[in-house]
Amino acid sequence: MGISERKAREKQEMRTRIIEAATAMFMSEGYEKTSIRNIAEKIEYSPATLYLYYKDKDELLYEVQKQAFSQLEDAFAKEATSTDPLTRLSQICHCYVKFGKAHPEMYELMFMMRAPMNSIKENESWDNNTDSFVVLHNCLTECIEKGLIRFDDVMLAAFSVWSMGHGLVSLDVSCRFQGMGIDNTHVEQMIVTAIDHYLQLIKT
Amino acid sequence: MGISERKAREKQEMRTRIIEAATAMFMSEGYEKTSIRNIAEKIEYSPATLYLYYKDKDELLYEVQKQAFSQLEDAFAKEATSTDPLTRLSQICHCYVKFGKAHPEMYELMFMMRAPMNSIKENESWDNNTDSFVVLHNCLTECIEKGLIRFDDVMLAAFSVWSMGHGLVSLDVSCRFQGMGIDNTHVEQMIVTAIDHYLQLIKT
DNA sequence: GGATTTACTAAACAGTGTTCATTATATTTG
DNA sequence: CAAATATAATGAACACTGTTTAGTAAATCC
């Protein structure tokens, strides 16, 4: 029965068409300007149609978030390639910062906003971030195995490194470094310096 | 002319009545449920009246944020009292984490949400956080002067410590630690452990 | 070809932030 | 004190928002 397969394919095409439009609007116009009606208008469908493919806006945001994480993974795969775990750790961190700087709206959706997390069903856990977290986790496992960093527990190390990176990026994204006595154009450099300093600190 | 003074006082009373209602609703009902209409209803005034005292919602949020920072300062003043700068640094960090855990909605408004930052006028900078940041800055200045931590630059140290603390708290507030392979009830303990571990790392 | 399932949408609902003409109150002036 | 004026507050509207539902058009099945 090829007809039901085509239907399923068309349904999937519609789903990707929606999230691609949503993602594009998110990155160009920003979160504020992105409403269900705007997305519907962009793909030339009625707003009500979107609800045949996603149960509410949170679920849609969740799917956009998923795609954003897939982009972060790609960035890791491209830029964090060193076989030396310490070098790779540095690559991961700088890649993470670069990603946040390049796509602040996406970063907000991935790590800061509460909205997309609402669509997580009961007894189900958030797994959009797992793959990219595994990249960090594996790297730190290797670092610890070889005794390169001052951590015993891999999980503690992963959470610490991630928190430091996220803290720097998110405070920048939410403009909380402004008016803190540092020149605004030098913030980016300061973030890189802070990351490098931290990586020096955790070295054995 | 006592009559204009009374007018000014009444105006100020109304302003504080508004932000107190807003703050209370923020902490009890959460951000989602807090609208201009809800706040107006709470203080038994018309929604339009709020606009005679605050030009828009962002400005109102900004004022609520200011009060939240004043509460954080109070917490610092009460809990970070040690004369030993390293001990005081630890007190500051743990106090910060405790504050975020106790008032996640407020934390979101203070450090994560973009909204209140929109009301900052051009050529004016954000100063709601300066006082509490100074507490950290002063502490770290003393630490560096006495050669207690592995930092040369006070600003770099302040941004690093703040970012680590904020990273841990904000990832928790935005539920990003969920589904990361750690028991949800142990997240709080993990955060404390990560802070303590970091403080050990930066010690000379 | 007629019945039925599927895909889509127009219209409405309840809510939001915000503005403005109008009303009620308080103050100042003649 | 009464009239004129300045101040304070609001009702109603505007342009949005996410979401639901009844109804329509098209594709599929028998």
Coordinates of C-alpha atoms (C1' of nucleotides) in Angstrom, one line a residue:
Chain A
M1 CA 0.0 0.0 0.0
G2 CA 2.2 2.9 -1.3
I3 CA -0.5 5.5 -0.7
S4 CA -0.3 5.4 3.1
E5 CA 3.5 5.7 2.9
R6 CA 3.1 8.8 0.8
K7 CA 0.7 10.2 3.3
A8 CA 3.2 9.5 6.1
R9 CA 5.9 11.1 4.0
E10 CA 3.8 14.2 3.3
K11 CA 3.0 14.5 7.0
Q12 CA 6.7 14.4 7.9
E13 CA 7.4 16.9 5.2
M14 CA 4.8 19.2 6.6
R15 CA 6.3 18.8 10.1
T16 CA 9.8 19.7 8.9
R17 CA 8.4 22.6 6.8
I18 CA 6.9 24.0 10.0
I19 CA 9.9 23.7 12.2
E20 CA 12.2 25.0 9.5
A21 CA 10.1 28.1 9.1
A22 CA 9.9 28.4 12.9
T23 CA 13.7 28.0 13.2
A24 CA 14.3 30.5 10.5
M25 CA 12.0 33.1 12.0
F26 CA 13.5 32.4 15.4
M27 CA 17.0 33.2 14.2
S28 CA 16.1 36.2 12.0
E29 CA 13.2 37.9 13.7
G30 CA 13.9 36.7 17.3
Y31 CA 11.6 35.0 19.8
E32 CA 9.4 38.0 20.4
K33 CA 8.3 38.3 16.8
T34 CA 7.7 34.6 16.3
S35 CA 4.1 33.7 16.8
I36 CA 2.0 30.8 15.6
R37 CA 0.2 33.1 13.3
N38 CA 3.5 34.5 11.8
I39 CA 4.8 31.0 11.2
A40 CA 1.6 29.9 9.6
E41 CA 1.7 33.0 7.3
K42 CA 5.2 32.2 6.3
I43 CA 4.4 28.7 5.1
E44 CA 1.1 29.9 3.7
Y45 CA -1.2 27.8 5.9
S46 CA -3.9 28.6 8.4
P47 CA -2.7 28.9 12.1
A48 CA -5.1 26.1 13.0
T49 CA -3.2 23.7 10.6
L50 CA -0.1 23.9 12.9
Y51 CA -2.1 22.3 15.6
L52 CA -2.7 19.2 13.4
Y53 CA 1.1 18.6 13.6
Y54 CA 2.1 19.9 17.0
K55 CA -0.2 19.9 20.0
D56 CA 0.9 23.4 21.2
K57 CA 3.5 26.0 21.0
D58 CA 5.7 24.4 23.6
E59 CA 5.9 21.2 21.6
L60 CA 6.8 23.2 18.6
L61 CA 9.6 25.0 20.5
Y62 CA 10.8 21.7 21.8
E63 CA 11.2 20.5 18.2
V64 CA 13.0 23.6 17.2
Q65 CA 15.2 23.1 20.2
K66 CA 16.0 19.6 19.1
Q67 CA 17.2 20.9 15.7
A68 CA 19.3 23.5 17.4
F69 CA 21.0 20.8 19.5
S70 CA 21.7 18.9 16.3
Q71 CA 23.5 21.9 15.0
L72 CA 25.5 22.2 18.1
E73 CA 26.5 18.5 17.7
D74 CA 27.6 19.2 14.1
A75 CA 29.7 22.1 15.4
F76 CA 31.3 19.8 18.0
A77 CA 32.0 17.1 15.4
K78 CA 33.7 19.6 13.1
E79 CA 35.7 21.6 15.6
A80 CA 36.5 19.3 18.4
T81 CA 38.6 16.7 16.6
S82 CA 41.9 16.6 18.4
T83 CA 42.9 13.1 19.7
D84 CA 44.5 14.8 22.8
P85 CA 41.7 14.9 25.3
L86 CA 42.8 18.2 26.9
T87 CA 43.1 19.9 23.6
R88 CA 39.7 18.5 22.6
L89 CA 38.2 19.8 25.8
S90 CA 39.5 23.2 25.0
Q91 CA 38.0 22.9 21.5
I92 CA 34.6 21.8 22.9
C93 CA 34.5 24.8 25.3
H94 CA 35.5 27.4 22.6
C95 CA 33.1 25.8 20.1
Y96 CA 30.3 26.1 22.7
V97 CA 31.0 29.8 23.4
K98 CA 31.2 30.5 19.7
F99 CA 27.9 28.8 19.1
G100 CA 26.2 30.9 21.8
K101 CA 27.7 34.1 20.5
A102 CA 26.6 33.3 16.9
H103 CA 23.0 32.2 17.7
P104 CA 21.9 34.0 21.0
E105 CA 18.2 33.4 20.3
M106 CA 18.8 29.7 19.8
Y107 CA 21.0 29.5 22.8
E108 CA 18.2 31.1 24.8
L109 CA 15.8 28.4 23.6
M110 CA 18.2 25.6 24.3
F111 CA 19.5 26.5 27.7
M112 CA 17.7 29.5 29.3
M113 CA 14.0 29.5 28.4
R114 CA 11.5 27.5 30.4
A115 CA 8.9 27.2 27.6
P116 CA 10.1 24.3 25.6
M117 CA 10.6 22.2 28.8
N118 CA 6.9 22.3 29.5
S119 CA 6.2 19.9 26.6
I120 CA 8.1 17.1 28.3
K121 CA 5.6 14.4 29.2
E122 CA 5.4 12.9 32.7
N123 CA 7.9 10.0 33.4
E124 CA 9.8 11.1 30.3
S125 CA 13.1 13.1 30.6
W126 CA 14.7 15.7 28.5
D127 CA 17.0 14.1 25.9
N128 CA 17.6 16.9 23.4
N129 CA 20.9 17.7 25.0
T130 CA 22.1 14.1 25.7
D131 CA 24.1 13.7 22.5
S132 CA 26.1 16.9 22.8
F133 CA 26.5 16.3 26.6
V134 CA 28.0 12.8 25.8
V135 CA 30.7 14.5 23.7
L136 CA 31.8 16.5 26.8
H137 CA 31.3 13.5 29.0
N138 CA 33.4 11.2 26.9
C139 CA 36.2 13.7 26.6
L140 CA 36.3 14.2 30.4
T141 CA 36.2 10.5 31.0
E142 CA 39.4 10.2 28.9
C143 CA 40.9 13.2 30.7
I144 CA 40.3 11.6 34.1
E145 CA 41.4 8.1 33.0
K146 CA 44.7 9.6 32.0
G147 CA 44.9 11.7 35.1
L148 CA 45.0 15.0 33.2
I149 CA 42.5 17.0 35.3
R150 CA 41.8 17.5 39.0
F151 CA 38.6 15.6 39.1
D152 CA 37.7 12.2 40.4
D153 CA 34.0 12.0 39.3
V154 CA 33.2 12.4 35.6
M155 CA 29.7 13.6 36.3
L156 CA 30.9 16.3 38.7
A157 CA 33.5 17.4 36.1
A158 CA 31.0 17.5 33.2
F159 CA 28.5 19.5 35.3
S160 CA 31.3 21.9 36.4
V161 CA 32.7 22.5 33.0
W162 CA 29.3 22.9 31.4
S163 CA 28.2 25.2 34.2
M164 CA 31.2 27.4 33.8
G165 CA 30.7 27.6 30.0
H166 CA 27.0 28.2 30.3
G167 CA 27.4 30.8 33.0
L168 CA 29.7 32.9 30.9
V169 CA 27.6 32.6 27.7
S170 CA 24.2 33.0 29.3
L171 CA 25.2 36.0 31.3
D172 CA 26.5 37.5 28.1
V173 CA 23.3 36.6 26.1
S174 CA 21.1 38.1 28.8
C175 CA 23.2 41.2 28.8
R176 CA 24.1 40.8 32.5
F177 CA 27.7 41.8 32.0
Q178 CA 26.6 45.3 31.0
G179 CA 27.3 48.0 33.5
M180 CA 29.7 45.8 35.4
G181 CA 32.6 48.1 34.8
I182 CA 34.0 46.3 31.7
D183 CA 34.0 47.7 28.2
N184 CA 31.2 46.0 26.2
T185 CA 33.4 45.3 23.2
H186 CA 35.9 43.4 25.4
V187 CA 33.3 41.1 27.0
E188 CA 33.8 38.4 24.3
Q189 CA 37.6 38.5 24.9
M190 CA 37.0 38.3 28.7
I191 CA 34.8 35.2 28.2
V192 CA 37.5 33.4 26.2
T193 CA 40.1 34.4 28.8
A194 CA 37.9 33.1 31.6
I195 CA 37.5 29.8 29.8
D196 CA 41.2 29.4 29.2
H197 CA 42.0 30.3 32.8
Y198 CA 39.5 27.7 34.1
L199 CA 41.0 25.1 31.8
Q200 CA 44.4 25.9 33.3
L201 CA 43.0 25.6 36.8
I202 CA 41.6 22.1 36.4
K203 CA 44.8 20.8 34.8
T204 CA 46.8 18.5 37.1
Chain B
M1 CA 3.7 74.0 50.4
G2 CA 2.9 70.8 52.2
I3 CA 0.3 69.8 49.7
S4 CA 2.7 69.0 46.9
E5 CA 4.8 67.0 49.3
R6 CA 1.8 64.9 50.2
K7 CA 1.1 64.4 46.5
A8 CA 4.6 63.3 45.9
R9 CA 4.4 60.9 48.9
E10 CA 1.1 59.5 47.6
K11 CA 2.6 58.9 44.2
Q12 CA 5.5 57.1 45.8
E13 CA 3.2 55.1 47.9
M14 CA 1.3 54.0 44.9
R15 CA 4.5 53.0 43.1
T16 CA 5.6 50.8 45.9
R17 CA 2.0 49.4 46.3
I18 CA 2.2 48.3 42.7
I19 CA 5.7 46.7 42.8
E20 CA 4.9 45.0 46.1
A21 CA 1.8 43.5 44.6
A22 CA 3.7 42.6 41.5
T23 CA 6.6 41.1 43.5
A24 CA 4.2 39.1 45.7
M25 CA 2.3 37.7 42.7
F26 CA 5.6 36.9 41.0
M27 CA 6.7 34.8 43.9
S28 CA 3.5 33.1 44.6
E29 CA 1.7 32.6 41.3
G30 CA 4.8 32.7 39.1
Y31 CA 5.7 34.8 36.0
E32 CA 3.1 33.2 33.7
K33 CA 0.2 34.1 35.8
T34 CA 1.3 37.7 36.5
S35 CA -0.2 40.1 34.0
I36 CA -0.9 43.8 34.3
R37 CA -4.6 43.1 34.6
N38 CA -4.0 40.6 37.5
I39 CA -1.8 43.1 39.3
A40 CA -4.3 45.9 38.8
E41 CA -7.1 43.6 40.2
K42 CA -5.0 42.8 43.2
I43 CA -4.5 46.4 44.2
E44 CA -8.1 47.2 43.2
Y45 CA -7.2 49.7 40.4
S46 CA -7.9 49.8 36.7
P47 CA -5.1 48.3 34.5
A48 CA -4.7 51.7 32.8
T49 CA -3.8 53.3 36.2
L50 CA -0.5 51.3 36.3
Y51 CA 0.6 53.1 33.2
L52 CA 0.4 56.4 35.0
Y53 CA 3.2 55.1 37.3
Y54 CA 5.2 52.8 35.0
K55 CA 5.5 53.4 31.3
D56 CA 5.3 49.7 30.3
K57 CA 5.6 46.2 31.7
D58 CA 9.3 46.0 31.2
E59 CA 9.8 49.0 33.4
L60 CA 7.7 47.4 36.0
L61 CA 9.7 44.2 35.9
Y62 CA 12.8 46.3 36.1
E63 CA 11.6 47.7 39.4
V64 CA 10.6 44.3 40.7
Q65 CA 14.1 43.1 39.8
K66 CA 15.6 46.0 41.7
Q67 CA 13.7 45.0 44.8
A68 CA 14.8 41.3 44.3
F69 CA 18.4 42.4 44.2
S70 CA 18.0 44.4 47.4
Q71 CA 16.8 41.1 49.0
L72 CA 19.9 39.3 47.7
E73 CA 22.1 42.1 49.2
D74 CA 20.3 41.6 52.5
A75 CA 21.0 37.9 52.3
F76 CA 24.7 38.6 51.7
A77 CA 24.9 41.0 54.5
K78 CA 23.4 38.5 56.9
E79 CA 25.2 35.3 55.8
A80 CA 28.6 36.5 54.4
T81 CA 30.0 37.9 57.6
S82 CA 33.3 36.1 58.1
T83 CA 36.4 38.3 58.3
D84 CA 38.5 35.6 56.5
P85 CA 38.1 36.4 52.8
L86 CA 38.2 32.8 51.7
T87 CA 35.5 31.8 54.2
R88 CA 33.5 34.8 53.2
L89 CA 33.8 33.9 49.5
S90 CA 32.4 30.5 50.4
Q91 CA 29.6 32.1 52.3
I92 CA 28.8 34.3 49.4
C93 CA 28.6 31.4 46.9
H94 CA 26.5 29.2 49.1
C95 CA 24.2 32.2 49.9
Y96 CA 23.8 32.8 46.2
V97 CA 22.9 29.2 45.5
K98 CA 20.5 29.2 48.4
F99 CA 18.8 32.3 47.1
G100 CA 18.3 30.9 43.6
K101 CA 16.9 27.7 45.0
A102 CA 14.5 29.5 47.3
H103 CA 13.2 32.0 44.7
P104 CA 13.6 30.5 41.3
E105 CA 11.1 32.9 39.7
M106 CA 12.9 35.9 41.1
Y107 CA 16.2 34.4 40.0
E108 CA 14.9 34.1 36.5
L109 CA 13.9 37.7 36.5
M110 CA 17.2 38.8 37.9
F111 CA 19.6 36.9 35.8
M112 CA 17.9 35.0 33.0
M113 CA 15.0 36.8 31.4
R114 CA 15.6 39.4 28.8
A115 CA 12.4 41.4 29.5
P116 CA 13.5 43.7 32.3
M117 CA 16.6 44.7 30.5
N118 CA 14.6 46.3 27.7
S119 CA 13.7 49.2 29.9
I120 CA 17.3 50.4 30.2
K121 CA 17.5 53.7 28.4
E122 CA 20.2 54.4 25.9
N123 CA 23.5 55.6 27.3
E124 CA 22.4 54.2 30.6
S125 CA 23.7 51.0 32.0
W126 CA 22.2 48.3 34.2
D127 CA 23.0 49.0 37.9
N128 CA 20.5 46.8 39.7
N129 CA 23.2 44.2 40.3
T130 CA 26.1 46.5 41.1
D131 CA 25.7 46.5 44.9
S132 CA 25.7 42.8 45.3
F133 CA 28.4 42.4 42.7
V134 CA 30.6 44.8 44.7
V135 CA 30.3 42.4 47.7
L136 CA 31.8 39.7 45.6
H137 CA 34.3 42.1 44.0
N138 CA 35.5 43.4 47.4
C139 CA 35.9 39.9 48.7
L140 CA 38.0 38.8 45.8
T141 CA 40.1 41.9 45.9
E142 CA 41.0 40.9 49.5
C143 CA 41.7 37.3 48.4
I144 CA 44.0 38.4 45.7
E145 CA 45.8 41.0 47.8
K146 CA 46.6 38.3 50.4
G147 CA 47.5 35.8 47.6
L148 CA 44.9 33.3 48.6
I149 CA 43.5 32.5 45.1
R150 CA 45.0 31.7 41.8
F151 CA 43.9 34.9 40.1
D152 CA 45.8 38.1 39.1
D153 CA 42.9 40.2 37.8
V154 CA 40.0 40.9 40.2
M155 CA 37.6 41.4 37.3
L156 CA 38.4 38.1 35.8
A157 CA 38.1 36.4 39.1
A158 CA 34.7 38.0 39.8
F159 CA 33.3 37.1 36.4
S160 CA 34.6 33.6 36.8
V161 CA 33.2 32.9 40.2
W162 CA 29.9 34.6 39.3
S163 CA 29.6 32.6 36.1
M164 CA 30.3 29.3 37.8
G165 CA 27.6 30.0 40.4
H166 CA 25.2 31.3 37.9
G167 CA 25.8 28.4 35.6
L168 CA 25.0 25.9 38.2
V169 CA 21.9 27.7 39.6
S170 CA 20.4 28.7 36.2
L171 CA 20.8 25.3 34.7
D172 CA 19.0 24.0 37.7
V173 CA 16.3 26.7 37.6
S174 CA 15.7 26.0 33.9
C175 CA 15.5 22.2 34.5
R176 CA 18.5 21.5 32.2
F177 CA 20.0 19.0 34.6
Q178 CA 17.0 16.7 34.2
G179 CA 17.6 13.6 32.1
M180 CA 21.4 14.1 32.4
G181 CA 21.8 10.8 34.2
I182 CA 21.7 12.2 37.8
D183 CA 19.0 11.6 40.3
N184 CA 16.8 14.7 40.5
T185 CA 16.8 14.8 44.3
H186 CA 20.6 14.8 44.3
V187 CA 21.0 17.8 42.0
E188 CA 21.1 20.3 44.9
Q189 CA 23.8 18.3 46.6
M190 CA 25.7 18.1 43.3
I191 CA 25.6 21.9 43.0
V192 CA 27.0 22.4 46.4
T193 CA 29.7 19.9 45.7
A194 CA 30.6 21.6 42.5
I195 CA 30.9 25.0 44.2
D196 CA 33.1 23.6 47.0
H197 CA 35.2 21.8 44.4
Y198 CA 35.6 25.0 42.4
L199 CA 36.6 26.9 45.6
Q200 CA 39.2 24.3 46.3
L201 CA 40.5 24.6 42.7
I202 CA 41.1 28.4 42.9
K203 CA 42.9 28.2 46.2
T204 CA 46.6 28.8 46.0
Chain C
dG1 C1' -20.4 7.0 -8.4
dG2 C1' -21.5 7.4 -3.7
dA3 C1' -19.8 6.9 1.1
dT4 C1' -16.2 7.9 4.1
dT5 C1' -12.1 9.3 5.8
dT6 C1' -8.6 13.0 5.7
dA7 C1' -6.8 17.8 5.4
dC8 C1' -7.7 22.2 6.0
dT9 C1' -9.7 26.6 7.5
dA10 C1' -12.8 30.6 9.1
dA11 C1' -14.5 32.2 13.1
dA12 C1' -14.7 32.5 17.7
dC13 C1' -13.0 32.5 22.7
dA14 C1' -10.4 34.2 26.3
dG15 C1' -6.5 36.2 27.3
dT16 C1' -2.5 39.8 26.7
dG17 C1' -0.1 44.8 26.7
dT18 C1' -1.3 49.3 25.7
dT19 C1' -3.6 53.8 24.4
dC20 C1' -7.0 57.5 24.7
dA21 C1' -11.2 60.0 25.3
dT22 C1' -14.0 60.7 29.0
dT23 C1' -15.4 61.1 33.8
dA24 C1' -14.7 62.1 38.6
dT25 C1' -12.0 64.2 42.1
dA26 C1' -9.1 67.6 44.1
dT27 C1' -6.9 72.0 44.0
dT28 C1' -6.5 76.8 42.8
dT29 C1' -8.3 81.1 41.6
dG30 C1' -11.6 85.0 41.3
Chain D
dC1 C1' -18.2 80.1 48.6
dA2 C1' -18.5 79.3 43.4
dA3 C1' -16.2 78.8 39.2
dA4 C1' -12.2 77.4 36.6
dT5 C1' -8.5 74.5 36.4
dA6 C1' -5.4 70.8 37.1
dT7 C1' -5.0 66.0 38.5
dA8 C1' -6.2 61.2 38.9
dA9 C1' -8.6 57.3 37.4
dT10 C1' -11.1 54.6 34.3
dG11 C1' -14.1 52.2 30.4
dA12 C1' -13.7 51.0 26.2
dA13 C1' -11.3 50.0 22.4
dC14 C1' -7.1 48.3 19.4
dA15 C1' -4.1 45.0 17.8
dC16 C1' -2.2 41.3 19.2
dT17 C1' -1.6 36.3 21.4
dG18 C1' -2.4 30.8 21.8
dT19 C1' -6.0 27.6 21.1
dT20 C1' -10.5 25.2 20.0
dT21 C1' -14.4 23.9 17.2
dA22 C1' -17.7 23.6 13.7
dG23 C1' -17.8 23.3 9.0
dT24 C1' -16.0 22.8 4.3
dA25 C1' -13.3 20.9 0.4
dA26 C1' -10.6 17.2 -1.3
dA27 C1' -8.7 12.7 -1.6
dT28 C1' -9.5 7.8 -0.8
dC29 C1' -12.1 3.6 -0.4
dC30 C1' -15.8 0.4 -1.5

